[in-house]
Amino acid sequence: DNATSLIKSLNDQICDGIVQSRRGLTAFDNIVWNMINNYGTFSASHVKRLGLVDFLPRLSPIHVLLQSNKKAAMTTLTSKDKQLTTEKENDNDTNINGDAAEEEDTKSTMIDDSWKNETDFDKFGAEESVSFTKYSKLVKQRKEYASRKWERHARLKRLAERSAAAESVMSILFGFSAPYFNINKEDYSEAKEKSGQEKIALLNVTGAISDDVARKVTNSIRKLKKSKDVKAVVLRIDSPGGSGLAAENIFQELKELQKPVVCSMGNVAASAGYYIAADCKRIFAMPTTITGSIGVFGLKFDFSEMAAQYGVNVEHIATGPHSTSYNFFQPMTKPVKTNFLRSVDRFYDYFKQIVSKGRGMTMSQVEAIAQGRVWTGEQAKQIDLVDEHGGLVRAISYAQSNFTSGDAAIEVWPKQSSFPEKFFKRLTGSDDEEEDVDDDELPTVSEIGSALVSMLSSTNESSTALNDRNVQHQFLSEILGSSGSYNLSTIPTALSGIMMTIDENEAIKCLLMDQSYQGSGDRE
């Protein structure tokens, strides 16, 4: 019933969005949409007649439109140059209006009539095109260049402070004088003004909330807490959930932040994703966002039968019935199951308490909408799990108007260190606990995570993969190695625990991600 309700809500939101964006579809009611759904696939010409698309160009019109815009702009520019040499300044307004009309006429004559009928060429103003990949690369290069320039500035400043002779040499040979050095005065003045400018931190929590993700997010929160310029935080969540402990770490750090936090939900902000959002000042979600999933379940791997099939005998010396609860070569006994259920129930009650306090609900109200059920953003607003519909821009605008003077800069977190920065930190033995670099020498135990990840990536159903004898043989071979033996003290036992995810597959992926991360030497 929950899945049916979810799909219906999503479908209704999509249909409403189409009607609102297509002004001529006022007659599209539920009856019409049912007829469309029942009909099946339409031809392009039928869709055009229905008003769902505007044009059906035979070929991509982009090239023709770009060329016509470029030629029209060059023609208009030449015409302006001629007019400026012959006309008086008091006729400028008339000339500009005439130029605009001439540009449109020039553009119109350059485009074939068939293109005019098939495109809205008059609304297309671009003269050049660039691929998104190339554009992203250019933006990245500009940022890296600016970063290197300011790093050089900092080094030159330190050198000048240590030695007056060095400062004189820089001034004579390179023209670098304090306080600008290699930065021009305009850029320096602009940076100086921004240095004390109010800021809004955009803190991203993306993907499964694993220990690795939690570490990076909590490190960022600690840095934001120290920043006097950051006046508010917009918590951008796009996550199906994850580890209960990882989510709790983020939640507690956010409570200690002592700055207003506004939540913006992406495509998915469910279970552990909602857990860290529940206490925010304001929660924004799109109508089609998948959220909720207020629930908890325990997950325990049991490879004891698989090991027995291949002659692997594992023995334990335990001090009690729960000593080996999280070992994946130990089957689920009745005491262990009882303990798991008790832990799950305790965590579920705690989850509901967080939602109750954060959203101002009673525990009975939370229970009525919890139980692991998933909601769309539209449904979530009706049951008070979110406050408003809107995307990231809406959330930032809310933070701007309510917690800043209205002109705060946006700063993205967690900040990504470049490879040279990471290398330098490792080389200099940086032990700053706030840095996002971990130099611990850990044993390599990623074989288990890697083996299981390869299982799950080969099939959509984890159970099918784990029951495949070839996959089982591969798994045990990677654990035991060529020697046929393995020191069980080096085998991690974290492949079990309390999880808060939208489904079991996401929980398994999150656990394996953590395991692979813990066993790898490079924790970045």
Coordinates of C-alpha atoms in Angstrom, one line a residue, residues 55 70 72 112 131 150 155 170 204 221 232 238 242 245 305 323 355 366 391 398 415 464 472 487:
F55 CA 8.5 21.9 -32.6
K70 CA 27.0 35.2 -35.0
A72 CA 23.7 39.0 -37.3
D112 CA 15.6 29.4 -43.8
S131 CA 29.9 21.0 -24.0
W150 CA 46.8 33.1 -3.8
R155 CA 54.4 32.4 0.3
M170 CA 61.1 41.0 -5.3
N204 CA 26.6 18.5 1.2
I221 CA 30.9 21.1 10.9
A232 CA 24.0 29.9 8.6
D238 CA 20.7 13.5 -1.2
G242 CA 23.0 4.6 6.0
L245 CA 26.0 5.4 14.2
E305 CA 27.2 -22.5 6.1
S323 CA 30.7 -12.2 22.4
V355 CA 11.6 13.4 14.9
V366 CA 5.3 10.2 14.7
G391 CA 14.9 23.4 -4.2
Y398 CA 15.4 31.5 3.1
K415 CA 36.1 21.3 0.7
T464 CA 21.2 -14.5 -5.7
Q472 CA 31.1 -18.2 -2.9
N487 CA 44.5 -14.9 10.8

